Amino acid sequence: MTFLIAVGISVGILAGLWAGVSVTYGLITFVGFLSWASFYAAGGKTKGLKDSLILNFSGVVWGFLIVQMAGIFGPVLGATIGLSVAVVIGAGAMCWQAHLPLLGFIPGAFIGCSAYFATNFDFKGTVIALIAGAVLGYISEQGGIRIHKVFGKK
């Protein structure tokens, strides 16, 4: 068995569990999957977990700030232009923060921001699901490693 098969088994089982648990407890299922993808996109392992947690949260904060800025700019510039200016600032900042090594995984910030917008600005629900997804990503990778050790080609 290859590692890809092993991790697929681990991800599949945990994804099914996440779908059931998240629906049962009112968590935002798709946001967990976004963060899970972020974990793997960041390279997995402990670094992928750290980068996903930090940058996904950063994106939620930027999303919140974009909404606040749009509320300030909208009455002056009009709703559409005010929102556009706020997005310009927020999107630019999500890129510029990558000058700091801790904030270097730009896609993670955009995933967090997008998740915040897609949940109709549910800050708490978004953050909880992002944390769950990143942790599930890490657990699924570790599960894949263990499955591969037992059933992999020797």
XYZ file of C-alpha atoms in Angstrom:
154
model
C 0.000 0.000 0.000
C 1.356 3.429 -0.916
C 1.290 6.366 1.463
C -1.280 8.076 -0.764
C -3.655 5.123 -0.367
C -3.016 5.068 3.393
C -3.648 8.778 3.857
C -6.740 8.497 1.656
C -8.146 5.863 3.993
C -7.388 8.024 7.024
C -8.817 11.183 5.439
C -11.906 9.345 4.224
C -12.751 7.911 7.628
C -12.145 11.191 9.446
C -14.018 13.211 6.805
C -17.053 11.002 7.278
C -16.825 11.412 11.037
C -16.403 15.195 10.682
C -19.471 15.414 8.454
C -21.585 13.573 11.014
C -20.218 15.285 14.113
C -20.271 18.784 12.630
C -23.882 18.455 11.504
C -24.922 16.921 14.831
C -23.321 19.718 16.869
C -24.096 22.642 14.574
C -20.535 23.254 13.429
C -19.874 24.682 9.980
C -18.918 21.591 7.990
C -17.538 23.209 4.837
C -15.284 25.559 6.805
C -13.648 22.575 8.477
C -12.948 21.096 5.057
C -11.443 24.399 3.869
C -9.042 24.424 6.800
C -8.257 20.745 6.289
C -7.283 21.573 2.701
C -5.258 24.511 3.990
C -3.297 22.150 6.246
C -2.278 19.967 3.315
C -1.656 22.958 1.026
C 0.717 24.358 3.657
C 2.758 21.162 3.448
C 1.247 19.194 6.308
C 3.176 18.126 9.388
C 3.482 20.394 12.419
C 4.392 23.373 10.223
C 1.251 22.954 8.112
C -0.847 22.787 11.261
C 0.769 25.911 12.701
C 0.570 27.839 9.424
C -3.058 26.889 8.849
C -4.157 27.793 12.362
C -2.370 31.147 12.361
C -3.105 32.219 8.797
C -6.706 30.992 8.671
C -7.373 32.994 11.852
C -5.545 35.971 10.384
C -7.866 35.797 7.388
C -10.942 35.812 9.604
C -9.615 38.921 11.333
C -8.966 40.582 7.961
C -12.468 39.616 6.852
C -13.890 41.249 9.971
C -11.807 44.377 9.324
C -12.923 44.495 5.684
C -16.553 44.468 6.804
C -15.846 47.241 9.335
C -14.003 49.346 6.744
C -16.826 48.846 4.228
C -19.220 50.183 6.854
C -17.072 53.282 7.240
C -16.330 53.858 3.544
C -19.811 52.945 2.267
C -21.672 56.052 3.457
C -18.967 58.270 1.959
C -18.177 56.456 -1.308
C -21.338 54.439 -1.879
C -21.813 50.821 -0.822
C -20.185 49.149 -3.829
C -17.162 51.424 -4.040
C -16.774 51.437 -0.260
C -16.737 47.639 -0.196
C -14.312 47.537 -3.122
C -11.881 49.896 -1.393
C -12.108 47.860 1.813
C -11.363 44.653 -0.124
C -8.381 46.309 -1.844
C -6.924 47.207 1.547
C -7.698 43.843 3.170
C -6.498 41.706 0.260
C -3.320 43.732 -0.024
C -2.698 43.437 3.705
C -3.147 39.654 3.598
C -0.315 39.579 1.063
C 1.878 42.200 2.736
C 1.760 40.468 6.112
C 3.741 37.648 4.481
C 6.834 39.805 5.002
C 6.694 38.345 8.508
C 7.816 34.699 8.367
C 5.068 33.624 10.774
C 2.460 34.999 8.347
C 3.997 33.744 5.109
C 1.304 31.281 3.937
C -0.834 33.734 1.937
C -3.460 31.182 0.787
C -4.254 30.414 4.429
C -5.261 34.019 5.039
C -7.476 34.092 1.958
C -9.109 30.798 3.003
C -9.912 32.203 6.452
C -11.241 35.465 5.030
C -13.368 33.684 2.435
C -14.740 31.316 5.061
C -15.730 34.284 7.235
C -17.586 35.895 4.328
C -19.230 32.602 3.308
C -20.621 32.053 6.819
C -22.376 35.421 6.720
C -19.775 36.894 9.071
C -20.005 34.255 11.824
C -16.677 34.953 13.543
C -16.952 32.377 16.330
C -18.415 29.602 14.185
C -15.816 30.159 11.488
C -12.899 30.069 13.916
C -14.146 26.913 15.653
C -14.553 25.064 12.357
C -11.180 26.300 11.057
C -9.459 24.963 14.168
C -11.284 21.636 13.884
C -10.351 21.263 10.216
C -6.665 22.000 10.743
C -6.493 19.547 13.642
C -8.302 16.909 11.585
C -5.804 17.494 8.797
C -2.951 16.786 11.177
C -4.668 13.725 12.650
C -5.459 12.390 9.177
C -1.833 12.738 8.127
C -0.646 10.963 11.263
C -3.234 8.252 10.677
C -1.967 7.823 7.134
C 1.591 7.475 8.414
C 0.523 4.792 10.895
C -1.554 2.880 8.337
C 1.351 3.013 5.895
C 3.788 1.697 8.513
C 1.556 -1.310 9.140
C 0.357 -2.072 5.601
C 2.900 -0.335 3.356
C 5.342 -2.091 1.094
C 8.332 -3.358 3.017
